[in-house]
Coordinates of C-alpha atoms in Angstrom, one line a residue:
Chain F
M1 CA 0.0 0.0 0.0
R2 CA 2.7 2.5 1.0
E3 CA 4.7 1.3 -2.0
V4 CA 1.8 2.3 -4.3
S5 CA 1.4 5.8 -2.8
R6 CA 5.1 6.5 -3.0
D7 CA 4.9 5.3 -6.6
R8 CA 2.2 7.8 -7.2
I9 CA 4.4 10.7 -6.0
K10 CA 7.4 9.6 -8.1
A11 CA 5.1 9.2 -11.1
F12 CA 3.7 12.6 -10.4
L13 CA 7.3 14.1 -10.3
T14 CA 8.4 12.6 -13.5
L15 CA 5.3 13.7 -15.2
L16 CA 5.2 17.2 -13.7
P17 CA 7.3 19.1 -16.3
S18 CA 5.3 17.7 -19.2
I19 CA 2.0 18.2 -17.4
V20 CA 2.8 21.9 -16.8
L21 CA 4.1 22.6 -20.3
I22 CA 1.2 20.8 -22.0
G23 CA -1.4 22.0 -19.4
I24 CA -0.5 25.7 -19.8
F25 CA 0.1 25.6 -23.5
V26 CA -2.9 23.6 -24.5
Y27 CA -5.7 23.9 -22.1
G28 CA -4.9 27.3 -20.7
F29 CA -4.7 28.7 -24.2
I30 CA -7.8 27.0 -25.5
G31 CA -9.6 28.6 -22.6
N32 CA -8.1 32.0 -23.3
T33 CA -9.0 31.7 -27.1
I34 CA -12.6 30.9 -26.2
W35 CA -12.8 33.9 -23.9
I36 CA -11.3 36.2 -26.5
S37 CA -13.7 34.9 -29.1
L38 CA -16.7 35.9 -27.0
T39 CA -15.5 39.6 -26.9
D40 CA -15.3 42.4 -29.3
W41 CA -11.6 42.9 -29.1
G42 CA -10.2 44.3 -32.4
G43 CA -9.8 47.3 -34.5
V44 CA -7.3 50.1 -34.6
A45 CA -6.4 50.1 -30.9
A46 CA -6.2 46.3 -30.6
L47 CA -2.7 46.2 -29.6
A48 CA -2.7 49.2 -27.3
E49 CA -1.3 48.7 -23.7
H50 CA -4.7 48.1 -22.3
P51 CA -7.0 47.2 -25.2
V52 CA -10.7 47.7 -24.7
K53 CA -12.7 44.5 -24.7
H54 CA -16.5 44.0 -24.1
F55 CA -18.2 40.7 -23.6
I56 CA -20.6 40.2 -26.6
G57 CA -21.5 36.6 -26.3
I58 CA -21.6 34.5 -29.4
Q59 CA -22.1 37.3 -31.8
N60 CA -18.8 36.6 -33.6
Y61 CA -19.9 33.0 -34.4
V62 CA -23.4 34.2 -35.6
D63 CA -21.6 36.7 -37.9
L64 CA -19.3 34.1 -39.3
F65 CA -22.1 31.8 -40.4
T66 CA -24.9 34.3 -41.2
G67 CA -23.2 37.7 -41.3
F68 CA -23.3 39.7 -44.4
L69 CA -19.5 40.4 -44.6
E70 CA -18.1 37.0 -43.9
G71 CA -18.9 35.4 -47.2
R72 CA -15.2 34.6 -47.6
F73 CA -15.1 32.6 -44.4
R74 CA -18.1 30.5 -45.6
Q75 CA -16.3 29.8 -48.9
D76 CA -13.2 28.9 -46.9
M77 CA -15.2 26.4 -44.9
V78 CA -16.7 24.9 -48.1
N79 CA -13.2 24.7 -49.5
A80 CA -12.0 22.9 -46.4
V81 CA -14.7 20.3 -46.6
F82 CA -14.1 19.6 -50.3
Y83 CA -10.4 19.6 -49.6
S84 CA -10.6 17.1 -46.7
V85 CA -12.9 14.8 -48.7
S86 CA -10.6 14.7 -51.8
L87 CA -7.5 14.4 -49.7
L88 CA -9.0 11.4 -47.8
A89 CA -10.2 9.7 -50.9
G90 CA -7.0 10.4 -52.8
A91 CA -4.4 9.7 -50.3
V92 CA -5.9 6.7 -48.7
G93 CA -6.9 5.2 -52.1
L94 CA -3.5 5.7 -53.7
G95 CA -1.5 4.8 -50.6
M96 CA -3.5 1.5 -50.3
F97 CA -3.0 0.7 -54.0
I98 CA 0.8 1.2 -53.8
A99 CA 1.0 -0.7 -50.6
I100 CA -0.8 -3.7 -52.3
L101 CA 1.6 -3.4 -55.2
L102 CA 4.6 -3.4 -52.8
D103 CA 3.2 -6.1 -50.6
R104 CA 3.9 -8.5 -53.5
K105 CA 7.6 -7.9 -52.8
P106 CA 9.0 -6.7 -56.1
K107 CA 12.6 -6.2 -56.7
G108 CA 14.0 -3.1 -55.0
E109 CA 11.1 -3.0 -52.6
D110 CA 13.3 -1.2 -50.0
F111 CA 14.3 1.5 -52.4
L112 CA 10.7 2.0 -53.7
R113 CA 9.4 2.3 -50.1
T114 CA 11.8 5.1 -49.5
V115 CA 11.2 6.9 -52.7
F116 CA 7.4 6.8 -52.1
L117 CA 7.8 8.0 -48.5
Y118 CA 10.3 10.9 -48.9
P119 CA 7.7 13.6 -49.9
M120 CA 6.3 13.4 -46.5
S121 CA 9.5 14.7 -44.8
L122 CA 9.6 17.9 -46.9
S123 CA 8.4 21.2 -45.6
F124 CA 5.0 22.2 -47.0
I125 CA 6.7 25.5 -47.9
V126 CA 9.2 23.5 -50.1
S127 CA 6.6 21.3 -51.7
G128 CA 4.4 24.3 -52.2
T129 CA 7.2 26.1 -54.0
I130 CA 7.9 23.1 -56.2
W131 CA 4.2 22.6 -57.2
R132 CA 3.5 26.2 -57.7
W133 CA 6.4 26.2 -60.2
M134 CA 5.2 23.0 -61.9
L135 CA 1.6 24.2 -62.2
A136 CA 2.5 27.6 -63.5
P137 CA 0.1 28.3 -66.4
Q138 CA 2.7 28.3 -69.2
G139 CA 5.2 25.9 -67.6
G140 CA 5.8 22.5 -65.9
V141 CA 2.9 20.1 -66.2
N142 CA 1.1 22.1 -68.9
I143 CA 4.0 21.9 -71.4
L144 CA 4.7 18.2 -70.9
P145 CA 2.5 17.1 -73.7
T146 CA 4.4 19.2 -76.2
Y147 CA 7.3 16.7 -75.8
A148 CA 5.2 14.0 -77.1
G149 CA 4.0 16.2 -79.9
F150 CA 0.7 17.3 -78.5
K151 CA -0.6 20.7 -77.8
P152 CA 0.2 22.3 -74.4
L153 CA -2.5 22.1 -71.7
T154 CA -4.1 25.5 -70.9
F155 CA -5.8 24.6 -67.6
K156 CA -5.0 27.2 -64.9
W157 CA -4.3 24.9 -62.0
L158 CA -4.1 27.6 -59.3
S159 CA -6.2 30.4 -60.7
A160 CA -9.1 28.8 -62.5
K161 CA -12.4 30.8 -61.8
T162 CA -14.7 27.8 -62.4
T163 CA -16.9 26.5 -59.6
V164 CA -18.5 23.2 -59.7
L165 CA -21.2 21.6 -57.4
A166 CA -22.4 25.1 -56.5
F167 CA -25.1 25.5 -53.9
N168 CA -26.9 28.5 -52.2
W169 CA -25.7 29.1 -48.6
Q170 CA -29.3 30.3 -47.9
N171 CA -30.4 26.7 -48.1
L172 CA -27.7 25.5 -45.7
L173 CA -30.3 23.8 -43.3
Q174 CA -32.0 22.0 -46.1
I175 CA -28.8 20.8 -47.7
G176 CA -27.5 19.7 -44.2
L177 CA -30.6 17.6 -43.7
Y178 CA -30.2 16.0 -47.1
L179 CA -26.6 15.1 -46.2
V180 CA -27.7 13.6 -42.8
A181 CA -30.4 11.6 -44.7
V182 CA -27.8 10.2 -47.2
I183 CA -25.3 9.4 -44.5
T184 CA -27.7 7.7 -42.1
I185 CA -29.3 5.7 -44.9
I186 CA -25.8 4.5 -46.0
I187 CA -25.0 3.6 -42.4
G188 CA -28.4 1.8 -42.1
F189 CA -27.6 -0.4 -45.1
I190 CA -24.1 -1.2 -43.8
V191 CA -25.3 -2.4 -40.4
Y192 CA -28.2 -4.3 -41.9
R193 CA -26.3 -7.5 -42.0
N194 CA -25.2 -7.3 -38.4
S195 CA -28.3 -6.0 -36.6
R196 CA -31.8 -5.5 -38.2
S197 CA -33.1 -3.3 -35.3
K198 CA -30.1 -0.9 -35.4
S199 CA -30.4 -0.7 -39.1
V200 CA -34.1 0.3 -38.9
K201 CA -33.3 3.1 -36.4
W202 CA -30.7 4.6 -38.8
L203 CA -33.0 4.3 -41.8
A204 CA -35.8 5.9 -39.9
I205 CA -33.6 8.9 -38.9
G206 CA -32.5 9.2 -42.6
A207 CA -36.0 9.1 -43.9
L208 CA -37.3 11.6 -41.4
S209 CA -34.6 14.1 -42.1
G210 CA -34.9 13.5 -45.9
L211 CA -38.6 14.1 -45.7
T212 CA -38.3 17.2 -43.6
A213 CA -35.9 18.7 -46.1
W214 CA -38.0 17.8 -49.1
I215 CA -41.4 18.8 -47.8
G216 CA -40.2 21.6 -45.6
G217 CA -38.1 22.9 -48.4
D218 CA -38.7 26.7 -48.7
M219 CA -40.3 26.9 -45.3
L220 CA -37.1 26.1 -43.5
P221 CA -35.4 29.3 -42.1
K222 CA -32.8 30.8 -44.4
A223 CA -29.3 31.1 -43.2
L224 CA -28.8 34.5 -45.0
I225 CA -30.8 37.4 -46.2
L226 CA -29.3 37.4 -49.7
E227 CA -28.5 34.6 -52.1
E228 CA -24.9 33.5 -51.8
I229 CA -23.4 30.8 -54.0
H230 CA -20.6 28.5 -52.8
G231 CA -19.1 25.4 -54.3
F232 CA -16.0 23.5 -55.2
N233 CA -13.5 25.8 -56.7
L234 CA -11.4 24.2 -59.4
A235 CA -8.4 26.4 -58.4
T236 CA -8.0 24.1 -55.3
L237 CA -7.3 21.1 -57.5
G238 CA -3.6 22.0 -57.7
I239 CA -3.4 22.2 -53.9
I240 CA -5.2 18.9 -53.5
M241 CA -3.0 17.3 -56.0
A242 CA 0.2 18.5 -54.1
T243 CA -1.1 17.3 -50.8
I244 CA -2.0 13.8 -52.1
W245 CA 1.5 13.7 -53.6
Q246 CA 3.0 14.4 -50.2
Y247 CA 0.8 12.2 -48.1
S248 CA 0.0 9.1 -50.2
G249 CA 3.4 7.7 -49.3
Y250 CA 2.5 8.1 -45.7
T251 CA -0.7 6.1 -45.9
M252 CA 1.2 3.6 -48.0
A253 CA 3.7 3.1 -45.2
L254 CA 0.9 2.6 -42.7
Y255 CA -0.8 0.0 -44.8
L256 CA 2.5 -1.7 -45.7
A257 CA 3.4 -2.0 -42.0
G258 CA -0.1 -3.5 -41.5
F259 CA 0.1 -6.0 -44.3
N260 CA 3.5 -7.1 -42.9
G261 CA 1.8 -7.8 -39.6
I262 CA -0.7 -10.2 -41.0
S263 CA 0.7 -13.7 -40.7
Q264 CA 2.0 -15.5 -43.8
D265 CA -0.1 -18.4 -42.8
L266 CA -3.4 -16.6 -43.2
H267 CA -2.3 -15.5 -46.6
D268 CA -1.3 -19.0 -47.7
A269 CA -4.5 -20.4 -46.2
A270 CA -6.6 -17.9 -48.2
M271 CA -4.7 -18.8 -51.4
L272 CA -5.1 -22.6 -50.8
D273 CA -8.9 -22.0 -50.4
G274 CA -8.8 -20.7 -53.9
A275 CA -9.1 -17.0 -53.2
S276 CA -7.7 -14.7 -55.9
T277 CA -5.2 -12.0 -55.0
S278 CA -7.8 -9.3 -55.2
A279 CA -10.3 -11.3 -53.1
Y280 CA -7.5 -11.7 -50.5
Y281 CA -7.1 -8.0 -50.2
T282 CA -10.7 -6.9 -50.4
H283 CA -12.2 -9.5 -48.2
I284 CA -9.4 -10.4 -45.8
A285 CA -6.4 -8.0 -45.5
I286 CA -8.1 -4.6 -45.9
P287 CA -11.0 -5.4 -43.4
M288 CA -8.4 -6.7 -40.9
L289 CA -6.6 -3.4 -41.1
K290 CA -9.6 -1.3 -40.1
P291 CA -7.7 0.3 -37.2
I292 CA -5.0 1.4 -39.7
T293 CA -7.6 2.9 -42.0
I294 CA -9.1 4.7 -39.0
S295 CA -5.8 6.3 -37.9
A296 CA -4.9 7.3 -41.5
V297 CA -8.4 9.0 -41.8
I298 CA -7.9 10.8 -38.5
I299 CA -4.3 11.9 -39.3
L300 CA -5.3 13.1 -42.8
S301 CA -8.3 15.0 -41.6
H302 CA -6.1 16.6 -39.0
I303 CA -3.7 17.7 -41.7
S304 CA -6.4 19.1 -43.9
L305 CA -7.8 21.1 -41.0
K306 CA -4.5 22.7 -40.1
M307 CA -3.5 23.2 -43.8
F308 CA -1.9 26.6 -43.9
D309 CA 1.8 26.5 -45.2
L310 CA 1.1 24.7 -48.4
I311 CA -1.6 27.2 -49.5
F312 CA 0.4 30.1 -48.3
S313 CA 3.3 29.2 -50.6
M314 CA 1.3 27.9 -53.5
T315 CA -1.2 30.7 -54.0
G316 CA -0.4 33.2 -51.3
P317 CA -2.6 34.0 -48.3
D318 CA -4.8 36.4 -50.1
N319 CA -6.2 34.3 -52.8
A320 CA -9.9 34.0 -52.1
E321 CA -10.5 31.1 -54.5
T322 CA -8.2 28.7 -52.6
G323 CA -8.7 30.1 -49.1
H324 CA -8.9 28.0 -46.0
P325 CA -10.3 28.9 -42.5
A326 CA -6.7 28.7 -41.1
L327 CA -5.4 31.3 -43.5
N328 CA -8.6 33.5 -42.9
M329 CA -7.8 33.3 -39.2
Y330 CA -4.3 34.4 -39.8
L331 CA -5.3 37.4 -42.0
T332 CA -8.2 38.4 -39.7
T333 CA -6.0 38.4 -36.7
F334 CA -2.6 39.7 -37.8
R335 CA -3.5 41.8 -40.8
A336 CA -6.9 43.2 -39.8
N337 CA -6.1 43.1 -36.1
E338 CA -9.6 41.6 -35.4
F339 CA -8.4 39.4 -32.6
A340 CA -11.8 38.3 -31.4
R341 CA -13.1 37.4 -34.8
G342 CA -9.9 35.5 -35.5
A343 CA -10.3 33.6 -32.2
S344 CA -13.7 32.6 -33.1
I345 CA -12.5 31.1 -36.4
A346 CA -9.9 29.2 -34.4
I347 CA -12.6 27.8 -32.1
V348 CA -14.7 26.7 -35.1
L349 CA -11.6 24.8 -36.3
F350 CA -11.2 23.3 -32.9
L351 CA -14.8 22.1 -32.8
L352 CA -14.3 20.5 -36.2
A353 CA -11.2 18.7 -34.9
A354 CA -13.1 17.6 -31.8
T355 CA -15.8 16.0 -34.0
F356 CA -13.3 13.3 -35.0
I357 CA -10.9 13.3 -32.0
I358 CA -13.5 12.6 -29.3
P359 CA -15.1 9.6 -31.0
Y360 CA -11.6 8.3 -31.8
L361 CA -10.5 8.6 -28.1
I362 CA -13.7 6.9 -26.9
T363 CA -13.3 3.9 -29.1
Q364 CA -9.6 3.6 -28.3
Y365 CA -10.3 3.8 -24.6
K366 CA -13.0 1.2 -24.8
Q367 CA -10.8 -1.1 -26.8
R368 CA -8.0 -1.0 -24.3
R369 CA -10.4 -1.6 -21.4
T370 CA -11.7 -4.7 -22.9
R371 CA -8.3 -6.1 -23.6
Chain O
M1 CA -0.1 -19.3 -73.3
N2 CA 0.2 -19.3 -69.5
R3 CA 3.8 -18.1 -69.7
S4 CA 3.0 -15.2 -71.9
R5 CA 0.1 -14.2 -69.7
R6 CA 2.4 -14.2 -66.7
L7 CA 5.0 -12.1 -68.6
S8 CA 2.3 -9.5 -69.5
T9 CA 1.1 -9.3 -65.9
K10 CA 4.7 -8.7 -64.9
L11 CA 5.0 -6.0 -67.5
I12 CA 1.8 -4.2 -66.5
Y13 CA 3.0 -4.4 -62.8
A14 CA 6.4 -3.0 -63.6
F15 CA 4.7 -0.3 -65.7
I16 CA 2.5 0.8 -62.9
L17 CA 5.3 1.0 -60.4
T18 CA 7.3 3.1 -62.8
V19 CA 4.5 5.5 -63.2
F20 CA 4.4 5.9 -59.4
L21 CA 8.1 6.2 -59.3
V22 CA 8.0 9.1 -61.7
W23 CA 5.1 10.7 -59.9
S24 CA 7.0 10.6 -56.7
L25 CA 10.4 11.7 -58.0
F26 CA 9.5 14.2 -60.8
P27 CA 8.8 17.2 -58.5
L28 CA 12.1 16.9 -56.8
F29 CA 13.9 16.4 -60.1
W30 CA 12.1 19.5 -61.4
L31 CA 13.3 21.5 -58.4
A32 CA 16.9 20.3 -58.9
I33 CA 17.1 21.2 -62.6
T34 CA 15.5 24.6 -61.9
A35 CA 18.0 25.3 -59.1
L36 CA 20.9 24.3 -61.5
R37 CA 19.7 26.6 -64.3
P38 CA 21.6 30.0 -64.3
N39 CA 20.1 33.4 -65.1
L40 CA 16.5 32.6 -65.0
G41 CA 14.4 35.7 -64.9
P42 CA 11.1 36.3 -63.2
L43 CA 8.8 35.3 -66.0
Q44 CA 11.1 33.2 -68.2
M45 CA 10.3 29.5 -68.9
G46 CA 12.6 28.6 -71.9
N47 CA 13.3 24.9 -72.3
P48 CA 13.4 23.5 -68.9
F49 CA 15.6 20.5 -70.0
V50 CA 18.2 22.1 -72.1
F51 CA 20.7 24.4 -70.3
S52 CA 24.3 24.5 -69.0
P53 CA 24.1 23.6 -65.4
S54 CA 25.9 25.9 -62.8
L55 CA 25.9 26.6 -59.1
D56 CA 25.3 30.3 -59.5
N57 CA 21.8 30.2 -57.8
F58 CA 23.3 28.5 -54.7
C59 CA 26.1 31.0 -54.5
S60 CA 23.6 33.9 -54.8
V61 CA 21.2 32.7 -52.2
L62 CA 23.9 31.9 -49.7
S63 CA 26.0 35.1 -50.2
G64 CA 23.9 37.6 -51.9
K65 CA 20.6 36.9 -50.2
N66 CA 22.3 35.8 -47.1
L67 CA 20.4 32.6 -46.3
L68 CA 23.1 31.4 -43.9
P69 CA 21.9 33.1 -40.7
Y70 CA 18.4 31.6 -41.3
F71 CA 19.9 28.2 -41.8
L72 CA 21.7 28.5 -38.4
N73 CA 18.5 29.7 -36.8
S74 CA 16.6 26.7 -38.0
L75 CA 19.4 24.4 -36.9
I76 CA 19.8 25.8 -33.4
I77 CA 16.1 26.0 -32.7
G78 CA 15.5 22.5 -34.1
L79 CA 18.3 20.9 -32.1
V80 CA 17.5 22.6 -28.7
A81 CA 13.8 22.0 -29.0
T82 CA 14.4 18.3 -30.0
F83 CA 16.8 17.9 -27.0
L84 CA 14.3 19.4 -24.5
S85 CA 11.3 17.4 -25.9
L86 CA 13.3 14.3 -25.6
F87 CA 14.5 15.0 -22.1
F88 CA 11.1 15.8 -20.7
G89 CA 9.6 13.0 -22.9
V90 CA 11.8 10.3 -21.5
L91 CA 11.0 11.4 -17.9
A92 CA 7.3 11.5 -18.6
A93 CA 7.3 8.2 -20.6
Y94 CA 9.1 6.4 -17.8
G95 CA 6.5 7.6 -15.3
L96 CA 3.6 6.6 -17.5
A97 CA 5.0 3.2 -18.4
R98 CA 6.4 2.1 -15.0
F99 CA 4.3 3.6 -12.2
N100 CA 0.9 2.5 -11.3
F101 CA -1.6 5.2 -10.6
R102 CA -5.2 5.8 -11.5
G103 CA -6.0 7.3 -14.9
R104 CA -2.7 6.3 -16.4
R105 CA -4.4 4.9 -19.6
L106 CA -6.5 8.0 -19.9
A107 CA -3.4 10.2 -19.5
L108 CA -1.8 8.5 -22.4
Q109 CA -4.8 8.9 -24.6
W110 CA -5.2 12.5 -23.6
I111 CA -1.6 13.2 -24.4
L112 CA -2.0 11.7 -27.8
S113 CA -5.2 13.6 -28.6
I114 CA -3.4 16.9 -28.1
R115 CA -1.4 16.2 -31.2
L116 CA -4.6 16.4 -33.3
L117 CA -5.6 19.9 -32.4
P118 CA -5.0 22.4 -35.1
P119 CA -2.1 24.7 -33.9
I120 CA -3.7 27.8 -35.5
G121 CA -5.9 27.9 -32.4
F122 CA -3.0 28.6 -30.1
V123 CA -1.5 31.4 -32.1
V124 CA -3.5 34.4 -30.6
P125 CA -2.9 33.7 -26.8
L126 CA 0.7 32.7 -27.5
F127 CA 1.3 35.9 -29.4
I128 CA -0.2 38.0 -26.7
M129 CA 1.9 36.3 -24.1
F130 CA 5.2 36.6 -25.9
K131 CA 4.4 40.2 -26.8
A132 CA 3.8 41.0 -23.1
L133 CA 7.0 39.2 -22.1
N134 CA 8.9 41.1 -24.9
M135 CA 9.9 37.8 -26.4
L136 CA 8.8 38.1 -30.0
D137 CA 11.5 37.5 -32.6
T138 CA 13.8 35.6 -30.3
P139 CA 14.9 31.9 -30.8
A140 CA 13.9 31.1 -27.2
T141 CA 10.2 31.7 -28.1
L142 CA 10.2 29.2 -30.9
I143 CA 12.2 26.8 -28.8
I144 CA 9.6 26.9 -26.0
V145 CA 6.7 26.6 -28.4
Y146 CA 8.2 23.7 -30.4
T147 CA 9.2 21.8 -27.3
A148 CA 5.6 22.0 -26.0
F149 CA 4.2 20.9 -29.4
L150 CA 6.7 18.1 -29.9
L151 CA 6.2 16.6 -26.4
P152 CA 2.9 14.8 -26.9
F153 CA 4.2 12.7 -29.8
S154 CA 7.6 12.1 -28.1
I155 CA 5.8 10.9 -24.8
W156 CA 3.6 8.6 -26.7
M157 CA 6.2 7.0 -28.8
L158 CA 8.6 6.5 -25.9
T159 CA 5.9 5.2 -23.5
T160 CA 4.8 2.6 -25.9
T161 CA 8.4 1.6 -26.4
I162 CA 9.2 1.3 -22.7
Q163 CA 6.1 -0.7 -22.2
E164 CA 7.5 -3.3 -24.5
I165 CA 10.8 -3.7 -22.6
P166 CA 10.6 -6.5 -20.1
K167 CA 10.4 -5.2 -16.5
E168 CA 12.4 -7.9 -14.8
S169 CA 15.8 -6.5 -14.8
E170 CA 14.5 -3.1 -13.7
E171 CA 12.8 -4.7 -10.7
A172 CA 16.0 -6.6 -9.8
A173 CA 17.9 -3.3 -9.9
L174 CA 15.4 -1.6 -7.7
L175 CA 15.7 -4.5 -5.1
D176 CA 19.5 -4.0 -5.2
G177 CA 18.9 -0.6 -3.8
N178 CA 19.0 1.6 -6.9
N179 CA 16.6 4.4 -7.1
H180 CA 14.3 5.0 -10.0
F181 CA 16.6 7.6 -11.5
Q182 CA 19.5 5.3 -11.5
V183 CA 17.4 2.5 -13.0
L184 CA 16.2 4.8 -15.8
I185 CA 19.8 5.8 -16.7
K186 CA 21.5 2.4 -16.3
I187 CA 18.9 0.0 -17.5
V188 CA 16.1 1.7 -19.4
L189 CA 18.0 4.2 -21.5
P190 CA 20.4 1.6 -23.1
S191 CA 17.5 -0.3 -24.6
L192 CA 15.7 2.9 -25.5
W193 CA 18.3 4.5 -27.7
P194 CA 17.0 3.3 -31.1
A195 CA 13.5 4.6 -30.3
M196 CA 14.9 7.9 -29.0
A197 CA 17.0 8.3 -32.1
A198 CA 13.9 7.9 -34.3
V199 CA 11.8 10.3 -32.2
A200 CA 14.7 12.8 -32.2
L201 CA 15.0 12.7 -36.0
L202 CA 11.3 13.1 -36.5
N203 CA 11.2 15.9 -34.0
I204 CA 14.0 17.8 -35.7
V205 CA 12.3 17.4 -39.1
A206 CA 9.0 18.7 -37.7
A207 CA 10.7 21.7 -36.1
W208 CA 12.8 22.3 -39.2
N209 CA 9.7 22.4 -41.4
E210 CA 7.4 24.3 -39.0
F211 CA 6.0 27.4 -40.6
L212 CA 3.0 28.9 -38.9
F213 CA 4.5 29.8 -35.5
A214 CA 7.8 30.9 -37.1
L215 CA 5.8 33.2 -39.4
V216 CA 3.8 34.8 -36.6
F217 CA 6.5 35.0 -33.8
T218 CA 9.5 36.1 -35.8
S219 CA 10.2 39.1 -38.0
K220 CA 13.9 39.6 -38.4
K221 CA 16.5 38.0 -36.1
A222 CA 15.0 34.6 -35.4
V223 CA 13.5 34.0 -38.9
T224 CA 13.8 30.3 -39.9
L225 CA 14.3 28.8 -43.4
P226 CA 10.7 28.2 -44.4
V227 CA 9.8 31.8 -43.5
A228 CA 12.9 33.1 -45.3
I229 CA 11.9 31.2 -48.5
T230 CA 8.4 32.8 -48.6
A231 CA 10.1 36.2 -48.7
F232 CA 11.5 35.2 -52.1
L233 CA 8.0 34.5 -53.4
G234 CA 7.0 38.0 -52.7
D235 CA 9.1 40.8 -54.0
R236 CA 9.3 41.9 -57.7
G237 CA 8.2 38.6 -59.4
V238 CA 9.5 35.2 -58.5
Y239 CA 13.1 34.3 -59.3
W240 CA 12.5 30.6 -59.8
G241 CA 16.2 29.7 -60.0
E242 CA 17.1 31.3 -56.7
I243 CA 14.0 30.1 -54.8
S244 CA 14.4 26.6 -56.1
A245 CA 18.1 26.6 -54.8
A246 CA 16.9 27.9 -51.4
A247 CA 14.1 25.2 -51.3
L248 CA 16.5 22.5 -52.3
L249 CA 18.9 23.5 -49.5
T250 CA 15.9 23.3 -47.1
A251 CA 14.8 20.1 -48.4
I252 CA 18.1 18.3 -48.1
V253 CA 18.2 18.1 -44.3
P254 CA 14.9 16.3 -43.7
V255 CA 15.3 13.9 -46.8
L256 CA 18.7 12.8 -45.5
L257 CA 17.4 12.4 -42.0
L258 CA 14.4 10.3 -43.3
L259 CA 16.9 8.0 -45.2
L260 CA 18.8 7.5 -42.0
V261 CA 15.7 6.6 -39.9
H262 CA 13.3 5.0 -42.4
K263 CA 13.7 1.5 -41.0
Q264 CA 12.8 2.5 -37.5
L265 CA 10.0 4.6 -38.9
Y266 CA 8.4 1.6 -40.4
R267 CA 8.5 -0.2 -37.2
G268 CA 6.8 2.8 -35.6
F269 CA 4.1 2.8 -38.2
G270 CA 3.4 -0.8 -37.4
H271 CA 2.8 0.2 -33.8
W272 CA 0.6 3.1 -34.6
G273 CA -1.8 1.3 -36.8
V274 CA -2.3 -1.6 -34.5
K275 CA -2.6 0.3 -31.3

């Protein structure tokens, strides 16, 4: 008993420096940022000796999502969503594909692994510089076809003005409901095999929100007074491509490590049973590596949420077409001196991060308990 | 029939791998040939593959644009932050792995979760604090911030490594009258070296590449390489030859370190996915 309590003190002492550093830097500052975001701190005298701050509640957040002037922030959010989704699909898909190729142990596997992984170690500023140069309108990728005798491409990778999948921000609520409907119905079909009752619940939620959106339609409250169109800006394609280039090697490494962890016996048994190579991966190996897929998704979402350097070096911080909430936060805070508004953008980003960190932590914690 | 089919499968397979090889290497190759191309004006393209290579751009960024001080800043800040994060990290990891106390598992998960928060959220309060302390634009500021942000990952990696080392010899040493500190130094550290080396290299790469905090907290004296490069992107059109040379110099360090550590890295990835 006494041994245990002495242990506790020693443990406390070894952990103390880290707890202090992390505690102050992380939680103290999150608290501080939340507080700032609830005030009206900003403007010309923002950096005076004793700046004037008033508590104004959640007004900053209301302005961000429904305010007349913050249209750019809303486009940034839309960009971030499309950006995350394309990065996830691209980097996980490509990484998985390369990992399967390398899992067949070709000659020079060691060399190939390193070559595919190295982009990850580069600074985003460096890779941004490279890709900006390669995607220049009259250079790089666009002139490559001329070497094979074709016409050069004319696509403006980083400055195209085209927007696809456009929608009106006024109908945000309706679109949100449709999205909920689609997602829950998909989940309903996935769990159908395991549990009928759960599946019915999911399908019911989906049908309900879908119906509300469909029938409610125009009666639902509008998020804005005026029509405001947002969508997927094609100018972000170059940035998405550069990020996939940089991180597909990383997901490849995760999957490769996972494939190596699957015992050779299992592989041989599957092959003896007459499974084809593709069946082995789709029905056995990939489902077994679900934890790896989850960590890859989490790490990539995290990267797309904190994306700053790459866009900064590829298109500059001021380019509205390729904006991102993190860049917007930087400009709002340090160019316009609107500290409170900037803090509220930061908190929105935190909340987005929390939506995937918290479920992840809970599942991890439960898994370890049962073990 | 069968043989020719096998051959064609092999060819397709080799072809796909080559495509990925080019996809992965071409950007770096492009950077290198641009850096070696002399006298490239702001808007010139020319033929990117035909030129007489020279080291002019490297000379001009190192002496003319004076990149060297930034190089040193990056190096010093990276090394000190890495050392500090390892020092505190080993202490905390030993505590987390070897002492029994309530909430230990939760503490580990909590530490890991911090890594996933977007750093942009910390910029404002940090900026205010360092401004109040008159510490903006000093290397110490970046060292403190990097140490704090490198700690969670270091602690997590080192804790999982220590947990895999068998306890028995440590318990024997404790019974012989050594205290925990001696045990840590004499018994744990020797088997922890490989993991520490891997974590150290990853940390130094992360500190070397960090941009956001360096951009906000420095202006002149403590500027690091990534921030220095973005200055080239701004003024009077982009001189691609020079900026490529600077970018290549910045890229060399992390790529070499990755080559050194990639075996351990793969072992670490194995961990990560499974746990």
